[in-house]
mmCIF file of C-alpha atoms and ligand atoms in Angstrom:
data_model
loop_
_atom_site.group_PDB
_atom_site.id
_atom_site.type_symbol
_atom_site.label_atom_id
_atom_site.label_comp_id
_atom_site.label_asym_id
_atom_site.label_seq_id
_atom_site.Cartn_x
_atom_site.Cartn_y
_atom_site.Cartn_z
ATOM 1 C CA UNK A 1 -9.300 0.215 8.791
ATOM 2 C CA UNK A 2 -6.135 1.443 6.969
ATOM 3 C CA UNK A 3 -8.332 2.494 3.569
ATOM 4 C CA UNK A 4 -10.420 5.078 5.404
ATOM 5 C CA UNK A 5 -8.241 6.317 8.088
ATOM 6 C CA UNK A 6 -7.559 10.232 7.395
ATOM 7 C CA UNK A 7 -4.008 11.473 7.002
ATOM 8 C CA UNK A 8 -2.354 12.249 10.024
ATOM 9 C CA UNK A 9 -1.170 15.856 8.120
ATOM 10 C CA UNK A 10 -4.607 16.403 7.560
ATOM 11 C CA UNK A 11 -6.034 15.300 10.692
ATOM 12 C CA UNK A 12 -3.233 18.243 12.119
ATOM 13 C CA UNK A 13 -4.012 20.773 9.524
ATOM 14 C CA UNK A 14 -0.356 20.860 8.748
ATOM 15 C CA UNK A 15 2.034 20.085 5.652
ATOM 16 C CA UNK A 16 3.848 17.531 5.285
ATOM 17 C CA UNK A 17 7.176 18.952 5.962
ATOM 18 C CA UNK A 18 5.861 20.506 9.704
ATOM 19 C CA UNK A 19 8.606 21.450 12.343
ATOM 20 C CA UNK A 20 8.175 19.361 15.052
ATOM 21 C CA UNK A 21 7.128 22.627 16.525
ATOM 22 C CA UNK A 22 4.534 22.980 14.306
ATOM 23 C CA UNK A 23 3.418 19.397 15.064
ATOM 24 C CA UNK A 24 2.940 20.403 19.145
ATOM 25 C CA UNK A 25 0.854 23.367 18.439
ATOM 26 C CA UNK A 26 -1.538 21.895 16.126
ATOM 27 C CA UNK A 27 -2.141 19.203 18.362
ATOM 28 C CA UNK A 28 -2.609 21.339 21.224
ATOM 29 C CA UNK A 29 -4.963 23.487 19.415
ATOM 30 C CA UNK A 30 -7.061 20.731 18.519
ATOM 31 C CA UNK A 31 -7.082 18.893 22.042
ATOM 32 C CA UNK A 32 -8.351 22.086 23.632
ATOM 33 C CA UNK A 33 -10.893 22.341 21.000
ATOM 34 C CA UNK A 34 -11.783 18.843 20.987
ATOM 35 C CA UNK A 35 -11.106 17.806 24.770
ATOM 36 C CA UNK A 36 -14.207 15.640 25.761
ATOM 37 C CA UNK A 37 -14.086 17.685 28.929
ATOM 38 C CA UNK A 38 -14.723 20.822 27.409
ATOM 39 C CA UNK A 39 -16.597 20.196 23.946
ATOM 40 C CA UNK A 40 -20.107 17.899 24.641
ATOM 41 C CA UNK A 41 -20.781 17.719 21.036
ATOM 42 C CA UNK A 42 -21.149 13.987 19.514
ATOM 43 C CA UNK A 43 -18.076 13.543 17.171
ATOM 44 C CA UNK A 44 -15.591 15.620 19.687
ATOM 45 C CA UNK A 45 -14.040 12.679 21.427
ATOM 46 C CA UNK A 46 -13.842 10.935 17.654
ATOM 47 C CA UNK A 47 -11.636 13.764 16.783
ATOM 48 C CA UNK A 48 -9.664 13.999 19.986
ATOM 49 C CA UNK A 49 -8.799 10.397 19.412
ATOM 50 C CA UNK A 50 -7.833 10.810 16.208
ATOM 51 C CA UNK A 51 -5.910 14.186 16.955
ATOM 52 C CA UNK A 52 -4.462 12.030 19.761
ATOM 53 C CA UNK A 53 -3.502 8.888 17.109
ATOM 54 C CA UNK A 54 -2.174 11.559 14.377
ATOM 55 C CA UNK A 55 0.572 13.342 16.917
ATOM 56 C CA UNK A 56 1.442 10.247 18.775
ATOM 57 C CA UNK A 57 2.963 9.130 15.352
ATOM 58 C CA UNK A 58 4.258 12.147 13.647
ATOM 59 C CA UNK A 59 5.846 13.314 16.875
ATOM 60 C CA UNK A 60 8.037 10.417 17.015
ATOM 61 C CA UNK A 61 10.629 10.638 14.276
ATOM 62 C CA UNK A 62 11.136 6.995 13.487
ATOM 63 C CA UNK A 63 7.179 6.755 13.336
ATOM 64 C CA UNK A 64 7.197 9.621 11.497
ATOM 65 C CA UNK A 65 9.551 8.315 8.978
ATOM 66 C CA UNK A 66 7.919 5.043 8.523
ATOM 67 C CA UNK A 67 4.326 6.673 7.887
ATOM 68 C CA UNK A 68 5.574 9.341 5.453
ATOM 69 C CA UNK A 69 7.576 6.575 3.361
ATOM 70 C CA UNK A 70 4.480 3.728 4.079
ATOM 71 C CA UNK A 71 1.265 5.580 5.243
ATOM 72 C CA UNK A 72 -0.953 4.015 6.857
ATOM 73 C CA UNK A 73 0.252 0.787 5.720
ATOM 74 C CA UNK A 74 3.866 1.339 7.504
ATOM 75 C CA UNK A 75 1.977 0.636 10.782
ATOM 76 C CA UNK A 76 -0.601 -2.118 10.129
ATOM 77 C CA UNK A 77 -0.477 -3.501 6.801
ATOM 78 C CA UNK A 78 -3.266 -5.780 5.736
ATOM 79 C CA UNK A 79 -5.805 -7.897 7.535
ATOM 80 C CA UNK A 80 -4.218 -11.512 7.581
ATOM 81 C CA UNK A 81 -1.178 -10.657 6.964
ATOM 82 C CA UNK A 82 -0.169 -7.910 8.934
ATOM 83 C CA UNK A 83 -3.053 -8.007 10.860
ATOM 84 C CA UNK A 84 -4.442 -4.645 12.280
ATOM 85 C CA UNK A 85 -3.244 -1.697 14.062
ATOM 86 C CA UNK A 86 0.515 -3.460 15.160
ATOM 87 C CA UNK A 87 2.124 -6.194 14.718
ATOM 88 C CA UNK A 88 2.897 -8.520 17.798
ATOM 89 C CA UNK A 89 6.403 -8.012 17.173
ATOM 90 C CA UNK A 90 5.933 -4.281 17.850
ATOM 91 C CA UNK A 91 3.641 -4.925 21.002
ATOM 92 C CA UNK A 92 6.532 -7.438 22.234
ATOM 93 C CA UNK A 93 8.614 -4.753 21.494
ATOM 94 C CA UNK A 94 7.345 -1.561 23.292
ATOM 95 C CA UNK A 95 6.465 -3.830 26.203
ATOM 96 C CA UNK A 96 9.518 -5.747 26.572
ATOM 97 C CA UNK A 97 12.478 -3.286 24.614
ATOM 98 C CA UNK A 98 15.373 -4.245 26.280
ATOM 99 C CA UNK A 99 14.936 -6.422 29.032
ATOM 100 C CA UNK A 100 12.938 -9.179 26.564
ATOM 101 C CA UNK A 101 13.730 -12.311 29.042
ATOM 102 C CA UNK A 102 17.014 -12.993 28.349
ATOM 103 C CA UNK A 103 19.040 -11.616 30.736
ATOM 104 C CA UNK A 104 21.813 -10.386 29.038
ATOM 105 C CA UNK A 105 22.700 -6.875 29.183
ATOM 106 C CA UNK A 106 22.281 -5.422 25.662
ATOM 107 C CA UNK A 107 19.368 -4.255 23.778
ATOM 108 C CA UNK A 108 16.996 -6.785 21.814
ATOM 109 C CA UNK A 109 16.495 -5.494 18.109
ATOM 110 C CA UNK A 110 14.200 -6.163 15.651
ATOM 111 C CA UNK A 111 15.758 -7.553 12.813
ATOM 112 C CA UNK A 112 15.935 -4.951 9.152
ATOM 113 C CA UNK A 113 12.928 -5.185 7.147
ATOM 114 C CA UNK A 114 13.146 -6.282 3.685
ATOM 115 C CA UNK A 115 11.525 -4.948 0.659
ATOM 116 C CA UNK A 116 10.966 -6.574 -2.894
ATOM 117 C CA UNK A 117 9.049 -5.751 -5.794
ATOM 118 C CA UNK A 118 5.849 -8.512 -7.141
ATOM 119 C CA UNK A 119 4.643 -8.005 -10.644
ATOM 120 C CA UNK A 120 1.204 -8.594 -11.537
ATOM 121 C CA UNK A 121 -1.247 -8.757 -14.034
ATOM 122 C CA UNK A 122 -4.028 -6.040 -13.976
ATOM 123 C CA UNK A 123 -6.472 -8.900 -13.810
ATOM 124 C CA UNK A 124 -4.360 -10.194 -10.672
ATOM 125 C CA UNK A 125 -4.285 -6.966 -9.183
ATOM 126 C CA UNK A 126 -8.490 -6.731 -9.702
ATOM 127 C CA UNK A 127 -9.454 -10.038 -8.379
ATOM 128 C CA UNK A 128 -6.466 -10.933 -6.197
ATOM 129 C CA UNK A 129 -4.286 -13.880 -6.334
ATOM 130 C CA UNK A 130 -1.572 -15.925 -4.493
ATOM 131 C CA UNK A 131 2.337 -15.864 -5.530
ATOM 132 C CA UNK A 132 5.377 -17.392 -4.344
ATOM 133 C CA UNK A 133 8.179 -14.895 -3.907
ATOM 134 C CA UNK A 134 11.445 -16.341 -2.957
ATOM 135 C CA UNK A 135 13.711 -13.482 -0.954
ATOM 136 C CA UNK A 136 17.166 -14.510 -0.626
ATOM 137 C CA UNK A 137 17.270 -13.683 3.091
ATOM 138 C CA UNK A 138 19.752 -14.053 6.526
ATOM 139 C CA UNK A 139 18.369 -17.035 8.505
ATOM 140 C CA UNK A 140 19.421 -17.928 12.206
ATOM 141 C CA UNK A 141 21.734 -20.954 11.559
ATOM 142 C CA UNK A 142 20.038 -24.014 12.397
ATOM 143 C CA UNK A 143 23.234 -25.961 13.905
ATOM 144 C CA UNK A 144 24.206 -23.781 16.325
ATOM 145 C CA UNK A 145 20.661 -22.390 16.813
ATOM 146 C CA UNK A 146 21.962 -18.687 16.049
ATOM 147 C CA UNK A 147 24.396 -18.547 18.312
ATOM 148 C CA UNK A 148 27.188 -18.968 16.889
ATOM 149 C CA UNK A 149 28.982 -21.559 18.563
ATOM 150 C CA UNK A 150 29.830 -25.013 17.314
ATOM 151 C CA UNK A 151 27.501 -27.782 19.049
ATOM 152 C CA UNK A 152 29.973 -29.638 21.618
ATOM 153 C CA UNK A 153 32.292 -26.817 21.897
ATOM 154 C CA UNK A 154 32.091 -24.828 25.302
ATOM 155 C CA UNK A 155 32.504 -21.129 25.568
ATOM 156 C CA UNK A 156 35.377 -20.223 28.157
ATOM 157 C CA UNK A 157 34.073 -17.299 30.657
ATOM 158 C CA UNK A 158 35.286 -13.588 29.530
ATOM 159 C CA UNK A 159 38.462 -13.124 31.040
ATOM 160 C CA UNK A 160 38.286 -9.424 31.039
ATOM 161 C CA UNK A 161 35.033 -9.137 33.226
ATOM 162 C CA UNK A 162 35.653 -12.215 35.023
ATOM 163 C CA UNK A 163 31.977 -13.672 32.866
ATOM 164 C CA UNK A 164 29.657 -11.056 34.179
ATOM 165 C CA UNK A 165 29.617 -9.486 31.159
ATOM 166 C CA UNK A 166 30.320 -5.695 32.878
ATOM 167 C CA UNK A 167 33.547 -3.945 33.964
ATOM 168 C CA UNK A 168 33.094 -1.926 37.308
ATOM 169 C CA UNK A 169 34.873 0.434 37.980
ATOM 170 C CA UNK A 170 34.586 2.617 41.566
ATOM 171 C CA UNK A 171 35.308 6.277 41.791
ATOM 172 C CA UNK A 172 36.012 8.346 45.078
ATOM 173 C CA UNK A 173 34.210 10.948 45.355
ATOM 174 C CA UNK A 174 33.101 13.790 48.195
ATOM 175 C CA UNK A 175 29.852 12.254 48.145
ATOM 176 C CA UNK A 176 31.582 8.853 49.562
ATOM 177 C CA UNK A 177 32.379 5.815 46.445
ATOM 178 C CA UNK A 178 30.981 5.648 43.082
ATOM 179 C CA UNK A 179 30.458 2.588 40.721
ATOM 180 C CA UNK A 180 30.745 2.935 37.186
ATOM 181 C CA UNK A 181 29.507 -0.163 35.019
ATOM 182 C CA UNK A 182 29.988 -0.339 31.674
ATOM 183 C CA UNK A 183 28.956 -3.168 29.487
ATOM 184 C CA UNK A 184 32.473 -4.907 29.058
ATOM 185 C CA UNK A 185 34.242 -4.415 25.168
ATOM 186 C CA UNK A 186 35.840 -8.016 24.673
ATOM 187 C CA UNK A 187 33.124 -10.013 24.970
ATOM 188 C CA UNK A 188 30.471 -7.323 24.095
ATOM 189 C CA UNK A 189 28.443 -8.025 27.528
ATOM 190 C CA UNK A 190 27.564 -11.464 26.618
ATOM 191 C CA UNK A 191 30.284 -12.795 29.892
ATOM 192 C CA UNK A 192 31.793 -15.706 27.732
ATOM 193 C CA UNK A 193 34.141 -16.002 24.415
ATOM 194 C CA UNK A 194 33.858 -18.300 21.881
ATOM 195 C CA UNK A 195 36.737 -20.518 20.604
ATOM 196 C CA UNK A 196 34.942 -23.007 18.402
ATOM 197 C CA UNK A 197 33.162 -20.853 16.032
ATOM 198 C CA UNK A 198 30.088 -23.101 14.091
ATOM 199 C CA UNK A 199 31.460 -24.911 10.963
ATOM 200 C CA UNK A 200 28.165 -24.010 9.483
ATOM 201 C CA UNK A 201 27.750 -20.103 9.930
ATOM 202 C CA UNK A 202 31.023 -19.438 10.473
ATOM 203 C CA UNK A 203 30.332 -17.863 13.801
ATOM 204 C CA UNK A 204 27.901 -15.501 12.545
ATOM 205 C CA UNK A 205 24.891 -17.069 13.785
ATOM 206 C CA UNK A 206 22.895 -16.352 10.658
ATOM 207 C CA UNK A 207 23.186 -18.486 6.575
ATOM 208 C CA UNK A 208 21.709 -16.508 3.895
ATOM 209 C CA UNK A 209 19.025 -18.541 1.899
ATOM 210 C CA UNK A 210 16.517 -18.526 -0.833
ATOM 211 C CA UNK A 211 12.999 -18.757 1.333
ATOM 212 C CA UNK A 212 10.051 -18.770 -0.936
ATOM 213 C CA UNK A 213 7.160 -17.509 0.618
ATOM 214 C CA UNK A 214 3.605 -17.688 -0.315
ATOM 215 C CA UNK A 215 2.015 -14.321 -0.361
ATOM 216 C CA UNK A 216 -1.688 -13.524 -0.586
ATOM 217 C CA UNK A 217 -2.845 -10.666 -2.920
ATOM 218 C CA UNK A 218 -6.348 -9.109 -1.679
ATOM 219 C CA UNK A 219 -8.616 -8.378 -4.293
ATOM 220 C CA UNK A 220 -9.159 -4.497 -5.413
ATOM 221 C CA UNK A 221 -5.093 -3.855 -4.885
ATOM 222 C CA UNK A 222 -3.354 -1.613 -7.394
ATOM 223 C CA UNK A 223 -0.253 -0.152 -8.177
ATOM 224 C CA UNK A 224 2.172 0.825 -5.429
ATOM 225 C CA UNK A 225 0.181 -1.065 -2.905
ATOM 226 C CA UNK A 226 2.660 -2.745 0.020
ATOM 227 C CA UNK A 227 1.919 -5.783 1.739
ATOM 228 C CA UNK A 228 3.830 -6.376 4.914
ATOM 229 C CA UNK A 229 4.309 -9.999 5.509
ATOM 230 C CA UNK A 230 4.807 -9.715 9.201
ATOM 231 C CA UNK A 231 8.100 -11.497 10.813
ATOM 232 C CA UNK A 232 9.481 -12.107 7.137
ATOM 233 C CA UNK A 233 12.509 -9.971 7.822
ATOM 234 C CA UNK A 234 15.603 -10.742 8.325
ATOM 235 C CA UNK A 235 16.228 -12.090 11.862
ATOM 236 C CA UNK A 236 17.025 -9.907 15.178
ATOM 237 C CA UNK A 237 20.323 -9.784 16.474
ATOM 238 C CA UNK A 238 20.816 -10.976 19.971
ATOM 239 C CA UNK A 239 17.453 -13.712 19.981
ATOM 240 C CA UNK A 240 15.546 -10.148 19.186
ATOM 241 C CA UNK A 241 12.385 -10.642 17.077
ATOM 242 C CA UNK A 242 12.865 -10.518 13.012
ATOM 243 C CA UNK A 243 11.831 -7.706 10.802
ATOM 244 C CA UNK A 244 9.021 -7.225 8.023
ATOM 245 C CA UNK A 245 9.318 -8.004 4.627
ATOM 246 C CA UNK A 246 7.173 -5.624 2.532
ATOM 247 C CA UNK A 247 5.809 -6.576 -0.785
ATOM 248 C CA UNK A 248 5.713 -3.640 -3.302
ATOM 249 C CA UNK A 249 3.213 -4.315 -6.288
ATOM 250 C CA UNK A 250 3.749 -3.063 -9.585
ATOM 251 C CA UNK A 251 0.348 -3.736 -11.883
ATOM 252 C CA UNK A 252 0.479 -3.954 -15.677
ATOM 253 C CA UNK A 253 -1.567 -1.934 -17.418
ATOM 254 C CA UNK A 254 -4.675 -3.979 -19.476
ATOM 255 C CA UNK A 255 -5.123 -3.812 -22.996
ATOM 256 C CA UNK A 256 -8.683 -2.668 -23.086
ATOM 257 C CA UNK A 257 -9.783 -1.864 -19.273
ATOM 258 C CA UNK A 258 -7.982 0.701 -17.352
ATOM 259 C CA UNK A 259 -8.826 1.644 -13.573
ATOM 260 C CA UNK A 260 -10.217 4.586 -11.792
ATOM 261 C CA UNK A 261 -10.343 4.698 -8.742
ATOM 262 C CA UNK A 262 -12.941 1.593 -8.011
ATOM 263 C CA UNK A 263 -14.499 1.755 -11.719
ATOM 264 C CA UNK A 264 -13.460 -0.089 -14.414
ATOM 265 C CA UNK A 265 -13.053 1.575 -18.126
ATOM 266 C CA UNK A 266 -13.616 0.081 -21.320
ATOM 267 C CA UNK A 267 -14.418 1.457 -24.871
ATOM 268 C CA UNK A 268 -16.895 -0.028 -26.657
ATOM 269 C CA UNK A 269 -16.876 0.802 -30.681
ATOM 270 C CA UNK A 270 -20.266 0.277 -32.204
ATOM 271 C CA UNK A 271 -20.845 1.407 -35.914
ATOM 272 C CA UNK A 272 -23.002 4.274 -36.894
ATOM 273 C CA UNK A 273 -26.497 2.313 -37.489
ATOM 274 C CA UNK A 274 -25.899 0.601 -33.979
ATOM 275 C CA UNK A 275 -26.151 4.232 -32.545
ATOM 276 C CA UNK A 276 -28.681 6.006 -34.496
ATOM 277 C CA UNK A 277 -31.018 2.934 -34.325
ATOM 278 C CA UNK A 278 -30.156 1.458 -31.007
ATOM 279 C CA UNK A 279 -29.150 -2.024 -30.172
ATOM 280 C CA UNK A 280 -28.615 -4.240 -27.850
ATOM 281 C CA UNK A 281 -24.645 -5.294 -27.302
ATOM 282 C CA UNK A 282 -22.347 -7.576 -25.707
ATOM 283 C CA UNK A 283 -20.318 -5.953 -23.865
ATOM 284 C CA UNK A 284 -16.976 -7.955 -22.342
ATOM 285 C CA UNK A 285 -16.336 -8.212 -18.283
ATOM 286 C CA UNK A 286 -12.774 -8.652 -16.941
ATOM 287 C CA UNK A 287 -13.266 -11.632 -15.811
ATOM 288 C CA UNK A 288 -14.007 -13.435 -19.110
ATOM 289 C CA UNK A 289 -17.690 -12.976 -19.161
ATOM 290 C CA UNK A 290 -20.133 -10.736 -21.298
ATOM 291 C CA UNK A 291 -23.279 -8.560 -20.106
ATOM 292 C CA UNK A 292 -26.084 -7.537 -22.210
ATOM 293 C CA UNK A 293 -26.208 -3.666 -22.539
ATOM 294 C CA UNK A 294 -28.705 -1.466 -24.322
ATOM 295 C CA UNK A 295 -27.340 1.118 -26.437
ATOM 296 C CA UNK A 296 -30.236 3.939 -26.654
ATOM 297 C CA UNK A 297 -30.989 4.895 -29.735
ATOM 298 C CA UNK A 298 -29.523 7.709 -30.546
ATOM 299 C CA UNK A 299 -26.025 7.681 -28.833
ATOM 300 C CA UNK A 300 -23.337 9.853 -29.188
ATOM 301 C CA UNK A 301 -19.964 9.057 -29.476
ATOM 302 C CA UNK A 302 -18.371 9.067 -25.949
ATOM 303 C CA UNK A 303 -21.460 8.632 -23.978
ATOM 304 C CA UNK A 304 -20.338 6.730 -21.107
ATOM 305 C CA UNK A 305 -22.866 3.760 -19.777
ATOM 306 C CA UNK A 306 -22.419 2.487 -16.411
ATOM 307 C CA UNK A 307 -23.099 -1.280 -15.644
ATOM 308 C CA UNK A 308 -23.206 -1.886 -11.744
ATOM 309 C CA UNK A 309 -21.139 -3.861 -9.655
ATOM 310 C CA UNK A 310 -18.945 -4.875 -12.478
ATOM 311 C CA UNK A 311 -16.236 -3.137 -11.470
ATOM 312 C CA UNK A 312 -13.049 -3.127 -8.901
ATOM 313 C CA UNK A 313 -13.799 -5.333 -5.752
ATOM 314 C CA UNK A 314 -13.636 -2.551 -2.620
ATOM 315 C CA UNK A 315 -9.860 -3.128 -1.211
ATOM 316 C CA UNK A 316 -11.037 -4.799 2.413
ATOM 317 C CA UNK A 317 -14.041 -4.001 1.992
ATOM 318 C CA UNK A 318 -17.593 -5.429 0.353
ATOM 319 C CA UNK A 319 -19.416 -4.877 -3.286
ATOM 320 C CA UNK A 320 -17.483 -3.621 -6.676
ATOM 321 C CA UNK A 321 -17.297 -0.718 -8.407
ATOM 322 C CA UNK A 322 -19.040 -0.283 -11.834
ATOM 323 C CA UNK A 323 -18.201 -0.213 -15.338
ATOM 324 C CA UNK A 324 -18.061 2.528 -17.528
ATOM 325 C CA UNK A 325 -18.601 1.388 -20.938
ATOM 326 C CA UNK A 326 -17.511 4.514 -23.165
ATOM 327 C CA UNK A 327 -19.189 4.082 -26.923
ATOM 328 C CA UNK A 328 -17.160 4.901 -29.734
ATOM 329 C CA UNK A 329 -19.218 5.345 -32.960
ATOM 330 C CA UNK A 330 -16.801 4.338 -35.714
ATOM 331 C CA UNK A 331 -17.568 5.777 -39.138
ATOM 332 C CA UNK A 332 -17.136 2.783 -41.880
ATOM 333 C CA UNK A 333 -13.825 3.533 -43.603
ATOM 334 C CA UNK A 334 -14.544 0.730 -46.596
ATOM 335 C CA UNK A 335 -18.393 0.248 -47.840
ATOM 336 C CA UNK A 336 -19.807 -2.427 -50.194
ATOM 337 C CA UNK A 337 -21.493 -0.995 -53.084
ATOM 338 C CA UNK A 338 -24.740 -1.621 -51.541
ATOM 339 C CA UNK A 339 -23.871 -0.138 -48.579
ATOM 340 C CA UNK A 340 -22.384 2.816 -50.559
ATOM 341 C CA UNK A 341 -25.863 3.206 -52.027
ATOM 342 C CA UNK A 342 -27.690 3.088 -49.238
ATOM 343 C CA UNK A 343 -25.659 5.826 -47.106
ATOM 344 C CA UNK A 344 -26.298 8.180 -50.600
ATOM 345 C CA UNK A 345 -29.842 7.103 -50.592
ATOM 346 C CA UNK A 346 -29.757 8.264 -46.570
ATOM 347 C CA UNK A 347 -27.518 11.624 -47.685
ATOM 348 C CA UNK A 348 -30.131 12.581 -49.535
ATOM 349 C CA UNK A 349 -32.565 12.540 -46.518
ATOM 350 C CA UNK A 350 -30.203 15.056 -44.825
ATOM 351 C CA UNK A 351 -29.849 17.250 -46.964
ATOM 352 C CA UNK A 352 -26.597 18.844 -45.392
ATOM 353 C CA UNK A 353 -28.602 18.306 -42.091
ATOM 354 C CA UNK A 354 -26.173 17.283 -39.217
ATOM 355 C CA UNK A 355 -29.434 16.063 -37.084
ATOM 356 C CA UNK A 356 -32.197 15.756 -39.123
ATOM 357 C CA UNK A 357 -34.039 16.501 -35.790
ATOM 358 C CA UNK A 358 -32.773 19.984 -35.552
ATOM 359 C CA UNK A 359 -34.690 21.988 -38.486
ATOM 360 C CA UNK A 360 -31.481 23.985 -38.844
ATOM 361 C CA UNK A 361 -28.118 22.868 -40.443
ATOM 362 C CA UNK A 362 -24.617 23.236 -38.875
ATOM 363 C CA UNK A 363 -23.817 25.888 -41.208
ATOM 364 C CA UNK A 364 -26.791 27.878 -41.470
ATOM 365 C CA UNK A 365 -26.172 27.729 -37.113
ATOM 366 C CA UNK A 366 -22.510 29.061 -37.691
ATOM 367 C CA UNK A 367 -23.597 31.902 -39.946
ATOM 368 C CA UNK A 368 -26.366 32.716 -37.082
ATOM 369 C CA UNK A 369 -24.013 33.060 -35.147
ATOM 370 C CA UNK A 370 -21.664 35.274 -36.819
ATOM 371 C CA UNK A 371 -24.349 37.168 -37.716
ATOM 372 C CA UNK A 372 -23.476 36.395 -41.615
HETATM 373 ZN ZN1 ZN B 1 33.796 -9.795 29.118
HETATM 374 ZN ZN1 ZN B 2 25.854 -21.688 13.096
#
């Protein structure tokens, strides 16, 4: 799926600002290399494929475009919303293109996709979630039914093309007659004109609206991720299917875990008889919980402790990252007077000791080591 696909640069060997050029003679050399037909080793036709996948994208420019602004996501998006691989819009498309069943003469487009920006928590953007999003939008007009025309009113036939929606036009040549057809200009090929424009749309065959959508946040997502809600674009001029709406997600940052790459990070401050002597902590999850964790005695500060599968959730995937619990010793700033005496009683013990394990103080160490 999308998360471990290789990038199609990388799959080429080639930067990301390749001459089409370039492109070609990557992809040859690793199709000759790689050709089932001439390599027998196991993973060959693997990487022909995916040679194969990589140049059938980046050496089409509007592909091209798409995947360098939207990776991997620009072509699929996510499983149940996007679904995988494309879209059926895009299979209707590259099957059907013009022609798409409706007998008129011009080209079916797929409508422009839209794009808007979703805030979410960091705890949202960790365990998933479901928001409405309204996206003011261009509809087809439900009283006319996008076309345009008011109901009851009846389109004359083009008087320029006679309704046929094409202008002929014959040319002698040596070769014997010629016939030149052109789609025709007044009534744009569609072989009729409209007098009665709908009240509703004004003739435009589209009203802009709010339309709030629901959309579904996976778990594991994080900042920058796009969602492509297929079909959620505007509509397609000319009956042609509607665009994508992609969902750009912005996560706030937490106020005690941050996120790397599928671990979580917290700091944990303990004071200094907690680390010397060991103890045995709670330690708080993300999602509202605590664990138990054993601080061995004698911790340093910024020893990291890792509790499993308390982490990120794997983005379409299975299992969680871990935690990192990073211990911060903090050194009392304000003692009782008992606790004054005690930590002089304890001095004492040290001597000016740093470890009282090491038979050596820091400074004796230092002048060692200056040879002083
Ligand atoms: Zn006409
Ligand atoms: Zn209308």
């Amino acid at each position: 799926m999308a998360t471990t696909k290789r990038d199609y640069y990388e799959v080429l060997g080639v930067g990301r600002s390749a001459s089409a050029d370039e492109i070609r003679r990557a992809y040859r050399r690793l199709a000759l290399q790689y050709h089932p037909d001439r390599n027998p080793s196991a993973d060959a036709s693997e990487k022909f494929k995916e040679a194969q996948e990589a140049y059938e994208v980046l050496s089409d420019p509007e592909r091209r475009a798409q995947y360098d602004r939207f990776g991997h996501l620009g072509e699929g998006g996510f499983g149940g919303l996007g679904a995988n691989g494309f879209g059926i819009e895009d299979i209707f498309e590259s099957f059907f293109g013009a022609a798409a069943g409706t007998g008129r003469r011009q080209r079916v487009q797929r409508g422009a996709d839209l794009r808007l920006d979703l805030q979410l928590s960091f705890e949202e953007s960790i365990f998933g979630t479901e928001k409405d999003v309204t996206v003011p939008k261009h509809e087809t007009c439900e009283r006319c039914n996008g076309r345009g025309i008011e109901p009851g009113s009846t389109p004359v036939p083009c008087p320029t093309c006679g309704g046929t929606g094409e202008i002929r036009r014959a040319h002698q040549s040596i070769f014997g007659q010629f016939v030149n057809v052109s789609v025709c200009s007044r009534c744009r090929g569609e072989g009729q004109l409209v007098f009665d424009p709908c009240t509703e749309c004004h003739g435009q065959g589209v009203v802009r609206r709010q339309k709030t959508l629901r959309v579904t946040v996976p778990a594991g997502v994080s900042d920058g991720t796009q969602l492509r809600l297929s079909g959620e674009g505007e509509p397609g001029p000319n009956g042609g299917p509607p665009g994508h709406l992609y969902v750009v997600l912005h996560v706030q940052p937490h106020r005690f875990f941050r996120r790397q790459g599928n671990d979580l990070l917290l700091e944990l401050p303990i004071n200094v008889a907690q680390a010397a002597l060991g103890a045995e902590v709670e330690v708080p999850l993300l999602e509202g919980d605590t664990v138990p964790l054993d601080i061995p005695a004698g911790t340093q500060s910024g020893r990291v402790l890792r509790i499993r599968g308390k982490g990120v959730p794997v983005l379409q995937g299975s299992g969680r990252g871990d935690l990192l619990v990073r211990v911060k010793v903090m050194v009392p700033t304000e003692l009782t007077r008992e606790q004054r005496e005690l930590f002089r009683k304890l001095a004492a013990t040290f001597g000016d000791e740093v470890s009282p394990q090491e038979n050596k103080g820091f400074f004796e160490k230092v002048k060692d080591a200056f040879g002083v």
